[in-house]
CSV table of C-alpha atoms and ligand atoms in Angstrom, one decimal:
chain,number,residue,atom,x,y,z
F,61,MET,CA,27.5,-21.8,23.4
F,62,SER,CA,25.2,-19.8,25.6
F,63,ALA,CA,22.1,-21.1,27.2
F,64,ALA,CA,20.1,-19.3,24.5
F,65,GLY,CA,21.7,-21.5,21.9
F,66,SER,CA,19.5,-24.5,22.9
F,67,ALA,CA,19.2,-27.7,20.8
F,68,ALA,CA,15.5,-26.9,20.1
F,69,ALA,CA,16.2,-23.5,18.5
F,70,PRO,CA,16.0,-23.2,14.7
F,71,ILE,CA,19.3,-22.7,13.0
F,72,LEU,CA,18.1,-19.4,11.7
F,73,ALA,CA,15.3,-17.0,12.7
F,74,LEU,CA,14.7,-13.5,11.3
F,75,GLU,CA,12.2,-11.2,12.8
F,76,GLY,CA,11.2,-8.0,11.0
F,77,VAL,CA,14.6,-7.6,9.3
F,78,ARG,CA,15.0,-4.4,7.4
F,79,LYS,CA,18.1,-3.3,5.5
F,80,ALA,CA,18.6,0.1,4.0
F,81,TYR,CA,21.7,1.4,2.1
F,82,ASN,CA,23.0,5.0,2.2
F,83,VAL,CA,21.1,5.7,5.3
F,84,GLY,CA,20.8,9.4,6.0
F,85,THR,CA,21.8,10.5,2.5
F,86,PRO,CA,19.5,11.6,-0.4
F,87,VAL,CA,20.0,8.2,-2.0
F,88,GLU,CA,18.9,6.2,1.0
F,89,VAL,CA,17.1,3.1,-0.2
F,90,GLU,CA,15.4,0.3,1.8
F,91,VAL,CA,16.1,-3.0,0.2
F,92,LEU,CA,14.6,-5.5,2.7
F,93,HIS,CA,11.2,-4.4,4.2
F,94,GLY,CA,10.7,-6.5,7.3
F,95,ILE,CA,11.7,-10.1,6.7
F,96,ASP,CA,10.3,-12.8,9.0
F,97,LEU,CA,11.8,-16.2,8.3
F,98,THR,CA,12.7,-19.4,10.1
F,99,LEU,CA,15.0,-22.2,9.0
F,100,ALA,CA,15.0,-25.4,11.0
F,101,LYS,CA,18.1,-27.4,11.7
F,102,GLY,CA,18.9,-29.5,8.7
F,103,GLU,CA,16.5,-27.8,6.3
F,104,PHE,CA,17.3,-27.5,2.6
F,105,ALA,CA,15.7,-24.4,1.1
F,106,ALA,CA,15.9,-22.5,-2.2
F,107,LEU,CA,15.8,-18.7,-2.1
F,108,ILE,CA,14.3,-17.5,-5.3
F,109,GLY,CA,13.0,-14.2,-6.8
F,110,PRO,CA,13.7,-11.7,-9.5
F,111,SER,CA,17.1,-10.0,-9.9
F,112,GLY,CA,17.3,-7.0,-7.6
F,113,SER,CA,14.7,-8.4,-5.1
F,114,GLY,CA,17.2,-8.5,-2.3
F,115,LYS,CA,18.4,-12.1,-2.2
F,116,SER,CA,22.1,-11.3,-1.9
F,117,THR,CA,21.4,-8.6,0.7
F,118,LEU,CA,19.4,-11.1,2.7
F,119,LEU,CA,22.1,-13.7,2.5
F,120,ASN,CA,24.8,-11.3,3.4
F,121,SER,CA,22.8,-10.1,6.4
F,122,ILE,CA,22.2,-13.7,7.6
F,123,GLY,CA,25.9,-14.4,7.0
F,124,LEU,CA,26.9,-11.4,9.2
F,125,LEU,CA,28.6,-9.7,6.3
F,126,GLU,CA,26.2,-6.8,6.7
F,127,ARG,CA,24.3,-5.5,9.7
F,128,PRO,CA,20.5,-5.1,9.3
F,129,THR,CA,19.2,-1.6,9.8
F,130,SER,CA,16.6,-3.0,12.2
F,131,GLY,CA,15.0,-6.3,13.2
F,132,ARG,CA,16.5,-9.4,14.8
F,133,ILE,CA,18.6,-12.2,13.5
F,134,LEU,CA,19.1,-15.2,15.6
F,135,ILE,CA,21.6,-17.9,14.6
F,136,ALA,CA,21.2,-21.1,16.5
F,137,GLY,CA,19.2,-19.2,19.0
F,138,ARG,CA,21.7,-16.4,19.6
F,139,ASP,CA,20.7,-12.9,18.9
F,140,ILE,CA,23.6,-11.5,16.8
F,141,ALA,CA,23.0,-7.9,18.1
F,142,ALA,CA,24.2,-9.1,21.5
F,143,LEU,CA,27.6,-10.2,20.2
F,144,ASP,CA,30.8,-8.1,20.1
F,145,GLU,CA,33.1,-8.2,17.1
F,146,ALA,CA,35.1,-11.1,18.4
F,147,GLU,CA,32.0,-13.2,19.0
F,148,LEU,CA,30.6,-12.3,15.6
F,149,THR,CA,33.8,-13.3,13.9
F,150,ALA,CA,33.8,-16.6,15.8
F,151,LEU,CA,30.1,-17.2,14.9
F,152,ARG,CA,30.7,-16.3,11.3
F,153,GLY,CA,33.7,-18.7,11.1
F,154,ARG,CA,32.3,-21.7,12.9
F,155,THR,CA,28.6,-21.6,12.3
F,156,ILE,CA,28.1,-20.4,8.7
F,157,GLY,CA,29.7,-21.7,5.5
F,158,PHE,CA,29.6,-19.6,2.4
F,159,VAL,CA,29.5,-20.5,-1.3
F,160,PHE,CA,29.4,-17.7,-3.8
F,161,GLN,CA,28.6,-17.6,-7.6
F,162,PHE,CA,32.3,-16.9,-8.3
F,163,HIS,CA,34.3,-19.4,-6.2
F,164,HIS,CA,36.6,-16.7,-4.6
F,165,LEU,CA,39.3,-19.3,-4.3
F,166,LEU,CA,42.8,-17.8,-3.7
F,167,PRO,CA,44.6,-18.2,-7.0
F,168,ALA,CA,48.1,-18.6,-5.5
F,169,PHE,CA,47.1,-21.5,-3.3
F,170,THR,CA,46.3,-25.1,-4.1
F,171,ALA,CA,42.9,-26.7,-3.6
F,172,LEU,CA,44.1,-28.3,-0.4
F,173,GLU,CA,45.4,-24.9,1.0
F,174,ASN,CA,42.2,-23.2,0.0
F,175,VAL,CA,40.1,-25.7,1.9
F,176,MET,CA,42.5,-25.4,4.9
F,177,MET,CA,42.1,-21.6,4.9
F,178,PRO,CA,39.1,-21.2,7.3
F,179,MET,CA,40.9,-23.6,9.7
F,180,VAL,CA,44.1,-21.6,9.4
F,181,ILE,CA,42.3,-18.4,10.2
F,182,ASP,CA,40.5,-20.1,13.2
F,183,ARG,CA,43.9,-21.4,14.5
F,184,GLY,CA,42.0,-24.1,16.4
F,185,ARG,CA,43.9,-27.2,15.3
F,186,PRO,CA,47.4,-28.4,14.4
F,187,ALA,CA,48.6,-28.2,10.7
F,188,SER,CA,48.4,-32.0,10.3
F,189,ALA,CA,44.8,-32.1,11.4
F,190,MET,CA,43.9,-29.2,9.1
F,191,GLN,CA,45.5,-31.0,6.2
F,192,GLU,CA,43.8,-34.3,6.9
F,193,ARG,CA,40.4,-32.7,7.2
F,194,ALA,CA,40.9,-30.6,4.0
F,195,ALA,CA,42.0,-33.7,2.1
F,196,SER,CA,39.1,-35.7,3.4
F,197,LEU,CA,36.6,-33.0,2.3
F,198,LEU,CA,38.2,-32.8,-1.2
F,199,GLU,CA,37.8,-36.6,-1.4
F,200,GLN,CA,34.2,-36.3,-0.5
F,201,VAL,CA,33.6,-33.8,-3.3
F,202,GLY,CA,35.3,-36.1,-5.8
F,203,LEU,CA,38.6,-34.2,-6.0
F,204,ALA,CA,41.1,-36.6,-4.4
F,205,ALA,CA,43.3,-36.2,-7.5
F,206,ALA,CA,43.3,-32.4,-7.4
F,207,LEU,CA,44.6,-31.7,-3.9
F,208,HIS,CA,47.7,-29.9,-5.2
F,209,LYS,CA,46.2,-28.2,-8.2
F,210,LYS,CA,45.7,-24.4,-8.3
F,211,PRO,CA,42.2,-23.0,-9.1
F,212,ALA,CA,43.3,-22.0,-12.6
F,213,GLN,CA,44.1,-25.7,-13.4
F,214,LEU,CA,40.5,-26.7,-12.5
F,215,SER,CA,37.3,-26.5,-14.4
F,216,GLY,CA,34.5,-24.2,-13.2
F,217,GLY,CA,32.6,-27.1,-11.7
F,218,MET,CA,35.7,-28.4,-9.9
F,219,GLN,CA,36.5,-24.9,-8.6
F,220,GLN,CA,33.0,-24.7,-7.2
F,221,ARG,CA,33.4,-28.2,-5.6
F,222,VAL,CA,36.5,-26.9,-3.9
F,223,ALA,CA,34.5,-23.9,-2.7
F,224,ILE,CA,31.9,-26.3,-1.2
F,225,ALA,CA,34.6,-28.3,0.5
F,226,ARG,CA,36.0,-25.0,1.9
F,227,SER,CA,32.6,-23.9,3.1
F,228,LEU,CA,32.4,-27.1,5.2
F,229,ALA,CA,35.9,-26.9,6.7
F,230,MET,CA,34.7,-25.7,10.1
F,231,SER,CA,31.8,-28.2,10.1
F,232,PRO,CA,29.1,-25.4,10.1
F,233,PRO,CA,25.5,-26.3,10.8
F,234,LEU,CA,24.4,-23.8,8.1
F,235,VAL,CA,25.7,-23.1,4.6
F,236,LEU,CA,24.6,-20.1,2.6
F,237,ALA,CA,25.1,-20.3,-1.1
F,238,ASP,CA,24.5,-17.3,-3.5
F,239,GLU,CA,23.9,-18.6,-7.0
F,240,PRO,CA,26.5,-21.4,-6.6
F,241,THR,CA,25.7,-22.9,-9.9
F,242,GLY,CA,25.0,-19.6,-11.7
F,243,ASN,CA,28.2,-19.8,-13.6
F,244,LEU,CA,28.2,-23.4,-14.5
F,245,ASP,CA,27.0,-25.6,-17.4
F,246,THR,CA,24.0,-27.8,-16.7
F,247,ARG,CA,25.9,-30.9,-15.9
F,248,SER,CA,28.4,-29.2,-13.5
F,249,ALA,CA,25.5,-27.4,-11.9
F,250,ASP,CA,23.7,-30.7,-11.3
F,251,GLU,CA,26.9,-32.2,-9.8
F,252,VAL,CA,27.4,-29.2,-7.5
F,253,PHE,CA,23.8,-29.3,-6.4
F,254,ALA,CA,23.8,-33.0,-5.8
F,255,LEU,CA,26.8,-32.6,-3.5
F,256,MET,CA,25.0,-30.0,-1.4
F,257,GLN,CA,22.0,-32.4,-1.2
F,258,ARG,CA,24.3,-35.2,-0.1
F,259,PHE,CA,25.9,-33.1,2.7
F,260,ASN,CA,22.4,-32.1,3.8
F,261,ALA,CA,21.1,-35.7,3.9
F,262,GLU,CA,24.2,-37.4,5.3
F,263,GLN,CA,25.4,-34.7,7.8
F,264,GLY,CA,22.2,-32.7,8.5
F,265,ILE,CA,23.8,-29.5,7.4
F,266,ALA,CA,21.2,-26.8,6.6
F,267,PHE,CA,21.4,-25.1,3.2
F,268,LEU,CA,19.9,-21.8,2.0
F,269,ILE,CA,20.6,-21.6,-1.7
F,270,VAL,CA,19.9,-18.7,-3.9
F,271,THR,CA,19.2,-20.0,-7.4
F,272,HIS,CA,17.8,-18.7,-10.7
F,273,ASP,CA,17.6,-22.3,-12.0
F,274,PRO,CA,14.0,-23.5,-11.7
F,275,ARG,CA,15.1,-27.1,-12.2
F,276,LEU,CA,17.2,-26.9,-9.1
F,277,ALA,CA,14.7,-24.9,-7.1
F,278,GLU,CA,12.1,-27.7,-7.8
F,279,ARG,CA,14.4,-30.2,-6.2
F,280,CYS,CA,14.5,-28.3,-2.9
F,281,PRO,CA,11.9,-29.4,-0.3
F,282,ARG,CA,11.3,-25.7,0.4
F,283,ARG,CA,11.2,-22.6,-1.7
F,284,ILE,CA,11.3,-19.1,-0.3
F,285,THR,CA,10.3,-16.4,-2.7
F,286,LEU,CA,11.5,-12.8,-2.4
F,287,VAL,CA,9.9,-10.0,-4.4
F,288,ASP,CA,10.9,-6.4,-3.9
F,289,GLY,CA,12.4,-7.1,-0.5
F,290,ARG,CA,9.5,-9.0,0.9
F,291,VAL,CA,9.0,-12.8,1.4
F,292,VAL,CA,5.9,-13.4,-0.7
F,293,ASP,CA,5.9,-17.2,-0.5
F,294,SER,CA,7.6,-19.7,1.7
F,295,LEU,CA,6.3,-23.1,0.7
F,296,ALA,CA,7.6,-26.2,2.4
T,991,ADP,P1,19.4,-9.9,-5.8
T,991,ADP,O1,20.6,-10.6,-5.2
T,991,ADP,O2,18.1,-10.4,-5.5
T,991,ADP,O3,19.6,-9.6,-7.3
T,991,ADP,P2,20.5,-7.6,-4.3
T,991,ADP,O4,20.4,-8.0,-2.8
T,991,ADP,O5,21.8,-7.7,-4.9
T,991,ADP,O6,19.4,-8.4,-5.1
T,991,ADP,O7,20.0,-6.1,-4.5
T,991,ADP,C1,18.7,-5.7,-4.1
T,991,ADP,C2,18.7,-4.2,-4.3
T,991,ADP,O8,19.6,-3.5,-3.4
T,991,ADP,C3,19.0,-3.7,-5.7
T,991,ADP,O9,18.1,-2.7,-6.1
T,991,ADP,C4,20.4,-3.2,-5.5
T,991,ADP,O10,20.7,-2.2,-6.5
T,991,ADP,C5,20.4,-2.6,-4.1
T,991,ADP,N1,21.7,-2.7,-3.5
T,991,ADP,C6,22.5,-3.8,-3.2
T,991,ADP,N2,23.6,-3.5,-2.6
T,991,ADP,C7,23.6,-2.1,-2.5
T,991,ADP,C8,24.5,-1.2,-1.9
T,991,ADP,N3,25.7,-1.6,-1.4
T,991,ADP,N4,24.2,0.1,-2.0
T,991,ADP,C9,23.0,0.5,-2.5
T,991,ADP,N5,22.1,-0.3,-3.1
T,991,ADP,C10,22.4,-1.6,-3.0
T,992,MG,MG1,22.2,-11.5,-5.9
């Protein structure tokens, strides 16, 4: 980590982030209009707002899946604009975990193999260590009995718990979750949410969770509200 990635830096800082699509064409549209936002290490925040307000665009920009059109994004104190492709890939892999509404598990692979996948891509540890860590994470999400099951053999809630285990494989300090419970019944949603709360409380992992569920948003110590591409409210 560079000197800029100091211990005191917030895990996430956005300064005037704008994002436009189809730039330079007749259908150019600016979706994020200058977002300023800071997330401290170990924070647990909901990102809420109407459909189309830019929540996914914001999350994908933070998650380095999209480049902002202008403005600065600092992850753990590091300005991502200063990073080359290889550094971005490393930062994406090791610093940020992702959970999506649809689990995006690989159907041909077992739960264990799916959770190992980020470590396989990183190539930083021997196979036995990857297996051990993946099994331990699956135990922590209550799926010790499902290590060798494929996604299709699991319920929606279980699939999403595998996705959470996978997001934590590289021990990221920040997890971004885009409507992680949007596809689940109330009880499974509560279980998945409680797991994220537990990893936050026990391991200090920061979470930024897009949710449409007011019950879950209320349980977050902080709610950030996005309307038409602007943060209108960021209550702690
Ligand atoms: P939310 O997640 O809050 O529902 P999104 O970030 O998905 O909102 O979308 C915000 C706006 O940006 C919407 O009007 C959407 O149509 C538009 N948008 C999203 N992705 C693209 C894209 N790739 N090209 C053009 N417009 C897009
Ligand atoms: Mg969305």
